[in-house]
mmCIF file of C-alpha atoms in Angstrom:
data_model
loop_
_atom_site.group_PDB
_atom_site.id
_atom_site.type_symbol
_atom_site.label_atom_id
_atom_site.label_comp_id
_atom_site.label_asym_id
_atom_site.label_seq_id
_atom_site.Cartn_x
_atom_site.Cartn_y
_atom_site.Cartn_z
ATOM 1 C CA MET A 1 -2.670 3.115 -17.946
ATOM 2 C CA LEU A 2 -2.624 2.449 -14.203
ATOM 3 C CA SER A 3 -5.770 1.859 -12.163
ATOM 4 C CA ILE A 4 -5.349 3.068 -8.590
ATOM 5 C CA LEU A 5 -7.806 2.792 -5.704
ATOM 6 C CA LEU A 6 -7.836 5.615 -3.146
ATOM 7 C CA PRO A 7 -9.857 4.643 -0.053
ATOM 8 C CA THR A 8 -10.844 7.527 2.189
ATOM 9 C CA ASP A 9 -12.538 8.119 5.516
ATOM 10 C CA PHE A 10 -12.163 11.876 4.894
ATOM 11 C CA SER A 11 -9.526 12.160 7.638
ATOM 12 C CA GLU A 12 -6.466 14.329 7.160
ATOM 13 C CA ASN A 13 -4.285 11.220 7.001
ATOM 14 C CA SER A 14 -6.293 9.737 4.150
ATOM 15 C CA LYS A 15 -6.310 13.067 2.304
ATOM 16 C CA ASN A 16 -2.524 13.309 2.691
ATOM 17 C CA ALA A 17 -2.133 9.832 1.177
ATOM 18 C CA ILE A 18 -4.347 10.822 -1.757
ATOM 19 C CA LYS A 19 -2.372 14.014 -2.357
ATOM 20 C CA TYR A 20 0.819 11.928 -2.224
ATOM 21 C CA ALA A 21 -0.582 9.652 -4.946
ATOM 22 C CA LEU A 22 -1.567 12.601 -7.148
ATOM 23 C CA GLU A 23 1.959 13.976 -6.990
ATOM 24 C CA PHE A 24 3.786 10.644 -7.178
ATOM 25 C CA PHE A 25 2.029 9.432 -10.331
ATOM 26 C CA LYS A 26 1.976 12.753 -12.189
ATOM 27 C CA TYR A 27 3.939 11.308 -15.132
ATOM 28 C CA GLN A 28 1.613 8.315 -15.552
ATOM 29 C CA LYS A 29 -1.815 7.906 -17.122
ATOM 30 C CA VAL A 30 -4.050 6.932 -14.221
ATOM 31 C CA ASN A 31 -7.642 6.012 -13.501
ATOM 32 C CA PHE A 32 -8.183 7.019 -9.864
ATOM 33 C CA TYR A 33 -11.065 5.372 -8.001
ATOM 34 C CA VAL A 34 -11.833 7.397 -4.862
ATOM 35 C CA MET A 35 -13.822 5.152 -2.545
ATOM 36 C CA HIS A 36 -15.678 5.541 0.739
ATOM 37 C CA ALA A 37 -17.160 2.427 2.391
ATOM 38 C CA TYR A 38 -19.631 3.474 5.079
ATOM 39 C CA ARG A 39 -21.180 0.328 6.582
ATOM 40 C CA ASN A 40 -19.250 0.614 9.861
ATOM 41 C CA GLU A 41 -19.986 4.340 10.123
ATOM 42 C CA PHE A 42 -23.676 3.573 9.658
ATOM 43 C CA TYR A 43 -23.816 0.972 12.452
ATOM 44 C CA ASP A 44 -21.812 3.248 14.757
ATOM 45 C CA HIS A 45 -24.043 6.271 14.020
ATOM 46 C CA ASP A 46 -25.390 8.060 17.102
ATOM 47 C CA GLU A 47 -28.891 8.278 15.617
ATOM 48 C CA LEU A 48 -29.207 4.531 15.000
ATOM 49 C CA VAL A 49 -31.066 3.835 18.245
ATOM 50 C CA SER A 50 -33.774 1.475 16.951
ATOM 51 C CA ARG A 51 -34.804 -0.627 13.960
ATOM 52 C CA GLU A 52 -37.503 1.935 13.143
ATOM 53 C CA VAL A 53 -34.968 4.573 12.078
ATOM 54 C CA PHE A 54 -32.808 2.121 10.148
ATOM 55 C CA GLU A 55 -33.750 3.358 6.658
ATOM 56 C CA SER A 56 -33.710 7.055 7.493
ATOM 57 C CA VAL A 57 -30.271 6.883 9.132
ATOM 58 C CA LEU A 58 -28.953 4.738 6.275
ATOM 59 C CA ASN A 59 -30.165 7.270 3.692
ATOM 60 C CA LYS A 60 -28.595 10.071 5.695
ATOM 61 C CA VAL A 61 -25.202 8.336 5.912
ATOM 62 C CA LYS A 62 -25.387 7.383 2.229
ATOM 63 C CA THR A 63 -26.123 10.981 1.191
ATOM 64 C CA GLU A 64 -23.336 12.351 3.399
ATOM 65 C CA SER A 65 -20.901 9.833 1.962
ATOM 66 C CA GLN A 66 -21.671 10.744 -1.648
ATOM 67 C CA ASP A 67 -21.694 14.489 -0.915
ATOM 68 C CA ASN A 68 -18.308 14.270 0.814
ATOM 69 C CA LEU A 69 -16.917 12.208 -2.055
ATOM 70 C CA ASP A 70 -18.184 14.688 -4.646
ATOM 71 C CA LYS A 71 -16.547 17.538 -2.743
ATOM 72 C CA LEU A 72 -13.298 15.620 -2.332
ATOM 73 C CA VAL A 73 -13.076 14.710 -6.024
ATOM 74 C CA ALA A 74 -13.828 18.326 -6.977
ATOM 75 C CA ASP A 75 -10.992 19.438 -4.678
ATOM 76 C CA LEU A 76 -8.632 16.850 -6.193
ATOM 77 C CA LYS A 77 -9.358 18.110 -9.690
ATOM 78 C CA GLN A 78 -8.376 21.585 -8.494
ATOM 79 C CA ILE A 79 -5.225 20.304 -6.761
ATOM 80 C CA ALA A 80 -4.164 18.107 -9.680
ATOM 81 C CA PRO A 81 -5.751 19.226 -12.960
ATOM 82 C CA ASN A 82 -3.610 16.655 -14.738
ATOM 83 C CA PRO A 83 -4.873 15.693 -18.212
ATOM 84 C CA ARG A 84 -3.409 12.214 -17.635
ATOM 85 C CA TYR A 85 -5.803 11.662 -14.713
ATOM 86 C CA THR A 86 -9.367 10.379 -14.740
ATOM 87 C CA TYR A 87 -11.347 10.413 -11.501
ATOM 88 C CA HIS A 88 -14.164 8.091 -10.395
ATOM 89 C CA SER A 89 -16.023 8.176 -7.078
ATOM 90 C CA ILE A 90 -17.488 5.105 -5.364
ATOM 91 C CA SER A 91 -19.697 5.340 -2.281
ATOM 92 C CA ALA A 92 -20.596 1.898 -0.942
ATOM 93 C CA TYR A 93 -22.635 0.379 1.862
ATOM 94 C CA ASN A 94 -19.911 -2.147 2.580
ATOM 95 C CA THR A 95 -16.826 -2.738 4.701
ATOM 96 C CA LEU A 96 -13.530 -1.319 3.502
ATOM 97 C CA VAL A 97 -11.934 -4.729 2.878
ATOM 98 C CA GLU A 98 -14.926 -6.205 1.047
ATOM 99 C CA GLU A 99 -15.394 -3.137 -1.150
ATOM 100 C CA ALA A 100 -11.676 -2.844 -1.884
ATOM 101 C CA ASN A 101 -11.590 -6.470 -3.036
ATOM 102 C CA THR A 102 -14.721 -5.953 -5.137
ATOM 103 C CA ILE A 103 -13.281 -2.864 -6.845
ATOM 104 C CA ALA A 104 -9.873 -4.504 -7.311
ATOM 105 C CA ASP A 105 -11.541 -7.321 -9.239
ATOM 106 C CA ALA A 106 -14.066 -5.224 -11.154
ATOM 107 C CA HIS A 107 -11.591 -2.572 -12.313
ATOM 108 C CA ASN A 108 -8.382 -4.632 -12.380
ATOM 109 C CA ILE A 109 -6.768 -2.328 -9.819
ATOM 110 C CA ASP A 110 -2.968 -2.154 -9.948
ATOM 111 C CA LEU A 111 -2.443 -0.471 -6.588
ATOM 112 C CA ILE A 112 -4.218 0.796 -3.471
ATOM 113 C CA VAL A 113 -2.802 3.968 -1.915
ATOM 114 C CA MET A 114 -3.865 4.844 1.619
ATOM 115 C CA GLY A 115 -2.595 6.349 4.864
ATOM 116 C CA THR A 116 -1.037 4.161 7.524
ATOM 117 C CA LYS A 117 -3.655 5.495 9.934
ATOM 118 C CA GLY A 118 -7.164 6.861 9.723
ATOM 119 C CA LYS A 119 -9.400 8.841 12.036
ATOM 120 C CA SER A 120 -8.218 7.110 15.220
ATOM 121 C CA ASN A 121 -4.575 8.099 14.588
ATOM 122 C CA ALA A 122 -3.264 6.377 17.720
ATOM 123 C CA ARG A 123 0.317 7.438 18.343
ATOM 124 C CA ASN A 124 1.548 4.087 19.651
ATOM 125 C CA ILE A 125 0.815 2.039 16.532
ATOM 126 C CA VAL A 126 2.398 1.866 13.084
ATOM 127 C CA PHE A 127 -0.734 0.802 11.191
ATOM 128 C CA GLY A 128 -4.324 1.765 12.012
ATOM 129 C CA SER A 129 -6.910 -1.007 12.126
ATOM 130 C CA GLN A 130 -8.319 -0.224 8.674
ATOM 131 C CA THR A 131 -4.888 -0.180 7.016
ATOM 132 C CA PHE A 132 -3.956 -3.355 8.844
ATOM 133 C CA GLN A 133 -7.081 -5.080 7.500
ATOM 134 C CA VAL A 134 -6.341 -3.969 3.944
ATOM 135 C CA LEU A 135 -2.703 -5.075 4.156
ATOM 136 C CA LYS A 136 -3.753 -8.476 5.461
ATOM 137 C CA TYR A 137 -6.896 -9.296 3.471
ATOM 138 C CA VAL A 138 -7.132 -7.317 0.229
ATOM 139 C CA LYS A 139 -5.684 -9.157 -2.766
ATOM 140 C CA CYS A 140 -3.947 -6.167 -4.309
ATOM 141 C CA PRO A 141 -0.656 -4.292 -3.819
ATOM 142 C CA VAL A 142 -0.883 -1.522 -1.221
ATOM 143 C CA LEU A 143 1.195 1.641 -0.888
ATOM 144 C CA ALA A 144 0.809 2.835 2.718
ATOM 145 C CA ILE A 145 1.796 6.468 3.377
ATOM 146 C CA PRO A 146 2.768 7.645 6.903
ATOM 147 C CA GLU A 147 1.113 10.666 8.464
ATOM 148 C CA ASN A 148 2.242 13.978 6.912
ATOM 149 C CA TYR A 149 4.768 12.238 4.642
ATOM 150 C CA ASN A 150 5.321 14.188 1.410
ATOM 151 C CA ASN A 151 8.580 13.046 -0.215
ATOM 152 C CA THR A 152 7.205 11.834 -3.553
ATOM 153 C CA GLN A 153 10.573 11.313 -5.262
ATOM 154 C CA PRO A 154 12.284 8.396 -3.500
ATOM 155 C CA GLN A 155 15.901 7.986 -4.537
ATOM 156 C CA LYS A 156 16.477 4.734 -2.639
ATOM 157 C CA ILE A 157 14.023 1.843 -2.325
ATOM 158 C CA LEU A 158 14.716 -1.124 -0.055
ATOM 159 C CA PHE A 159 13.541 -4.571 -1.128
ATOM 160 C CA PRO A 160 14.447 -7.090 1.620
ATOM 161 C CA THR A 161 14.056 -10.729 0.568
ATOM 162 C CA ASN A 162 14.993 -14.276 1.468
ATOM 163 C CA TYR A 163 14.601 -15.350 -2.190
ATOM 164 C CA LEU A 164 12.270 -18.158 -1.115
ATOM 165 C CA ILE A 165 9.088 -16.697 -2.607
ATOM 166 C CA PRO A 166 8.304 -17.118 -6.333
ATOM 167 C CA TYR A 167 7.440 -13.501 -7.074
ATOM 168 C CA LYS A 168 4.654 -12.438 -9.436
ATOM 169 C CA ARG A 169 5.813 -10.654 -12.591
ATOM 170 C CA ARG A 170 2.918 -8.163 -12.476
ATOM 171 C CA GLU A 171 3.884 -6.954 -9.012
ATOM 172 C CA LEU A 172 7.598 -6.667 -9.740
ATOM 173 C CA LYS A 173 6.783 -4.766 -12.944
ATOM 174 C CA LEU A 174 4.745 -2.322 -10.855
ATOM 175 C CA LEU A 175 7.797 -1.746 -8.655
ATOM 176 C CA SER A 176 9.876 -1.255 -11.796
ATOM 177 C CA VAL A 177 7.455 1.368 -13.131
ATOM 178 C CA LEU A 178 7.323 3.243 -9.813
ATOM 179 C CA ALA A 179 11.113 3.296 -9.484
ATOM 180 C CA LYS A 180 11.721 4.243 -13.106
ATOM 181 C CA SER A 181 9.628 7.419 -12.818
ATOM 182 C CA TYR A 182 12.219 8.984 -10.491
ATOM 183 C CA ARG A 183 15.268 6.887 -11.447
ATOM 184 C CA SER A 184 15.171 5.373 -7.991
ATOM 185 C CA GLU A 185 17.777 2.807 -7.024
ATOM 186 C CA ILE A 186 16.438 -0.492 -5.686
ATOM 187 C CA ASP A 187 18.519 -2.259 -3.043
ATOM 188 C CA VAL A 188 17.560 -5.945 -3.040
ATOM 189 C CA VAL A 189 18.880 -7.072 0.332
ATOM 190 C CA TYR A 190 19.266 -10.709 1.340
ATOM 191 C CA ILE A 191 19.412 -10.990 5.134
ATOM 192 C CA SER A 192 21.125 -14.180 6.258
ATOM 193 C CA THR A 193 24.133 -15.562 8.117
ATOM 194 C CA SER A 194 24.956 -17.695 5.064
ATOM 195 C CA PRO A 195 25.677 -16.073 1.691
ATOM 196 C CA LYS A 196 25.186 -19.334 -0.239
ATOM 197 C CA LEU A 197 21.882 -19.568 -2.130
ATOM 198 C CA SER A 198 19.947 -22.738 -2.890
ATOM 199 C CA ILE A 199 18.889 -23.531 -6.459
ATOM 200 C CA ARG A 200 15.384 -22.250 -5.633
ATOM 201 C CA GLN A 201 16.831 -19.002 -4.290
ATOM 202 C CA GLU A 202 19.114 -18.573 -7.306
ATOM 203 C CA ASP A 203 16.146 -18.996 -9.668
ATOM 204 C CA ASN A 204 14.049 -16.467 -7.748
ATOM 205 C CA GLN A 205 16.946 -14.011 -7.700
ATOM 206 C CA SER A 206 17.353 -14.406 -11.483
ATOM 207 C CA PHE A 207 13.648 -13.712 -11.932
ATOM 208 C CA ILE A 208 13.971 -10.482 -9.918
ATOM 209 C CA LYS A 209 17.032 -9.432 -11.959
ATOM 210 C CA ASP A 210 15.194 -10.061 -15.212
ATOM 211 C CA THR A 211 11.974 -8.283 -14.239
ATOM 212 C CA LEU A 212 13.725 -5.260 -12.709
ATOM 213 C CA SER A 213 16.276 -5.013 -15.526
ATOM 214 C CA PRO A 214 15.055 -1.519 -16.644
ATOM 215 C CA ASN A 215 16.076 -0.194 -13.217
ATOM 216 C CA LYS A 216 19.310 0.376 -11.316
ATOM 217 C CA VAL A 217 19.315 -2.556 -8.893
ATOM 218 C CA ASN A 218 21.914 -3.402 -6.243
ATOM 219 C CA PHE A 219 22.020 -6.961 -4.879
ATOM 220 C CA ILE A 220 23.340 -6.955 -1.332
ATOM 221 C CA ILE A 221 23.863 -9.515 1.447
ATOM 222 C CA GLU A 222 23.427 -8.466 5.074
ATOM 223 C CA ASP A 223 24.924 -10.844 7.637
ATOM 224 C CA ASN A 224 22.422 -10.792 10.487
ATOM 225 C CA LYS A 225 20.169 -13.216 12.357
ATOM 226 C CA LYS A 226 17.709 -10.542 13.486
ATOM 227 C CA ILE A 227 15.724 -9.571 10.415
ATOM 228 C CA ALA A 228 13.901 -6.600 11.954
ATOM 229 C CA ASP A 229 17.127 -5.094 13.282
ATOM 230 C CA ALA A 230 18.839 -5.572 9.933
ATOM 231 C CA ILE A 231 16.003 -3.847 8.067
ATOM 232 C CA THR A 232 15.802 -0.968 10.533
ATOM 233 C CA ASN A 233 19.557 -0.389 10.491
ATOM 234 C CA TYR A 234 19.734 -0.575 6.715
ATOM 235 C CA ILE A 235 16.986 2.031 6.360
ATOM 236 C CA LYS A 236 18.854 4.434 8.656
ATOM 237 C CA LYS A 237 22.337 3.890 7.234
ATOM 238 C CA ASN A 238 21.374 4.094 3.576
ATOM 239 C CA SER A 239 18.799 6.922 3.577
ATOM 240 C CA ILE A 240 16.041 4.601 2.377
ATOM 241 C CA GLU A 241 12.899 6.509 1.350
ATOM 242 C CA MET A 242 10.554 3.610 0.528
ATOM 243 C CA ILE A 243 10.432 -0.062 1.469
ATOM 244 C CA THR A 244 8.753 -2.819 -0.491
ATOM 245 C CA MET A 245 7.816 -6.188 0.957
ATOM 246 C CA ILE A 246 5.886 -9.302 0.005
ATOM 247 C CA ASN A 247 2.964 -10.069 2.305
ATOM 248 C CA THR A 248 2.617 -13.826 2.506
ATOM 249 C CA GLN A 249 2.911 -16.518 5.141
ATOM 250 C CA HIS A 250 6.307 -16.514 6.888
ATOM 251 C CA SER A 251 7.392 -13.329 5.080
ATOM 252 C CA PHE A 252 9.249 -10.350 6.530
ATOM 253 C CA LEU A 253 6.087 -8.254 6.335
ATOM 254 C CA GLU A 254 4.076 -10.858 8.238
ATOM 255 C CA ASP A 255 6.778 -10.780 10.896
ATOM 256 C CA MET A 256 6.378 -7.005 11.112
ATOM 257 C CA LEU A 257 2.593 -7.171 11.343
ATOM 258 C CA PHE A 258 2.669 -10.028 13.854
ATOM 259 C CA PRO A 259 5.698 -9.226 16.031
ATOM 260 C CA SER A 260 5.294 -12.288 18.258
ATOM 261 C CA THR A 261 6.958 -14.310 15.516
ATOM 262 C CA ILE A 262 10.326 -12.588 15.957
ATOM 263 C CA ASP A 263 12.083 -10.651 18.709
ATOM 264 C CA LYS A 264 10.138 -7.445 19.470
ATOM 265 C CA VAL A 265 9.769 -5.969 16.009
ATOM 266 C CA SER A 266 9.483 -2.215 16.416
ATOM 267 C CA ILE A 267 10.315 -0.914 12.989
ATOM 268 C CA GLY A 268 8.572 2.432 13.681
ATOM 269 C CA LEU A 269 7.869 2.832 10.004
ATOM 270 C CA ASP A 270 8.124 6.472 8.938
ATOM 271 C CA ILE A 271 8.594 5.894 5.188
ATOM 272 C CA PRO A 272 6.086 4.579 2.627
ATOM 273 C CA LEU A 273 5.556 0.831 2.532
ATOM 274 C CA LEU A 274 4.797 -0.876 -0.784
ATOM 275 C CA ALA A 275 3.241 -4.226 0.130
ATOM 276 C CA PHE A 276 2.743 -6.917 -2.493
ATOM 277 C CA GLN A 277 0.192 -9.625 -1.762
ATOM 278 C CA ASN A 278 1.758 -12.228 -4.084
ATOM 279 C CA THR A 279 -1.680 -13.473 -5.155
ATOM 280 C CA LEU A 280 -2.679 -14.864 -8.535
ATOM 281 C CA ARG A 281 -4.226 -12.109 -10.633
ATOM 282 C CA ASN A 282 -4.718 -11.643 -14.376
#
């Protein structure tokens, strides 16, 4: 059984991501944890004008949070009355990152599914601030869903790699499970100007082959110095419908999130991103 965390700020983007998850995992047994962390909303509340109203405003925000969660979960049960699904709601006076990490540990969460943007929904950014924080600081795989995206049956998944990272079996097995549900092909793409692999790279490649053996996997070399360009072009040319990346120091995903490290990364992500954190977990 999978355990999946669904953070929400009750925006349309977050609701779309949740609906995506309900459809995507319909063949799996899942414990869904629908979570709203309201500490920032409390401190930004218009009625919090003095210390004297602290408790009353806090109780108001807390009640609104739980009421909205109860309504959302009730709606989800109507949308997806799937006997394989179990729903839990968590309303917390906490920040999103802190609460997500707490829940990930307490409930052994396999995956967080959330929208790439929240209420702010700025048009000129790929990831909203909340999603960015989760991608960077929460020690759990994240599936980030773009605004209004609804293709829940990806046929082609891109997995760009330099084979330098010793991948975690648990995370690669999650990718295997996700791809197997829809018989998705996984293109493991090595982007380099030299096709020769070191012993370390060969061992990491063998580990990927072994762990993803239940899936159809293509191992490909792309001759290119500019990683971002190579990824963007590959997505366009090969009708890629999901991309998976490892988020660790000096990784491709870090280069995307911090574009100063390579030449003007503007990947304009409009497909789901499955980000692995490559952290030690049980």
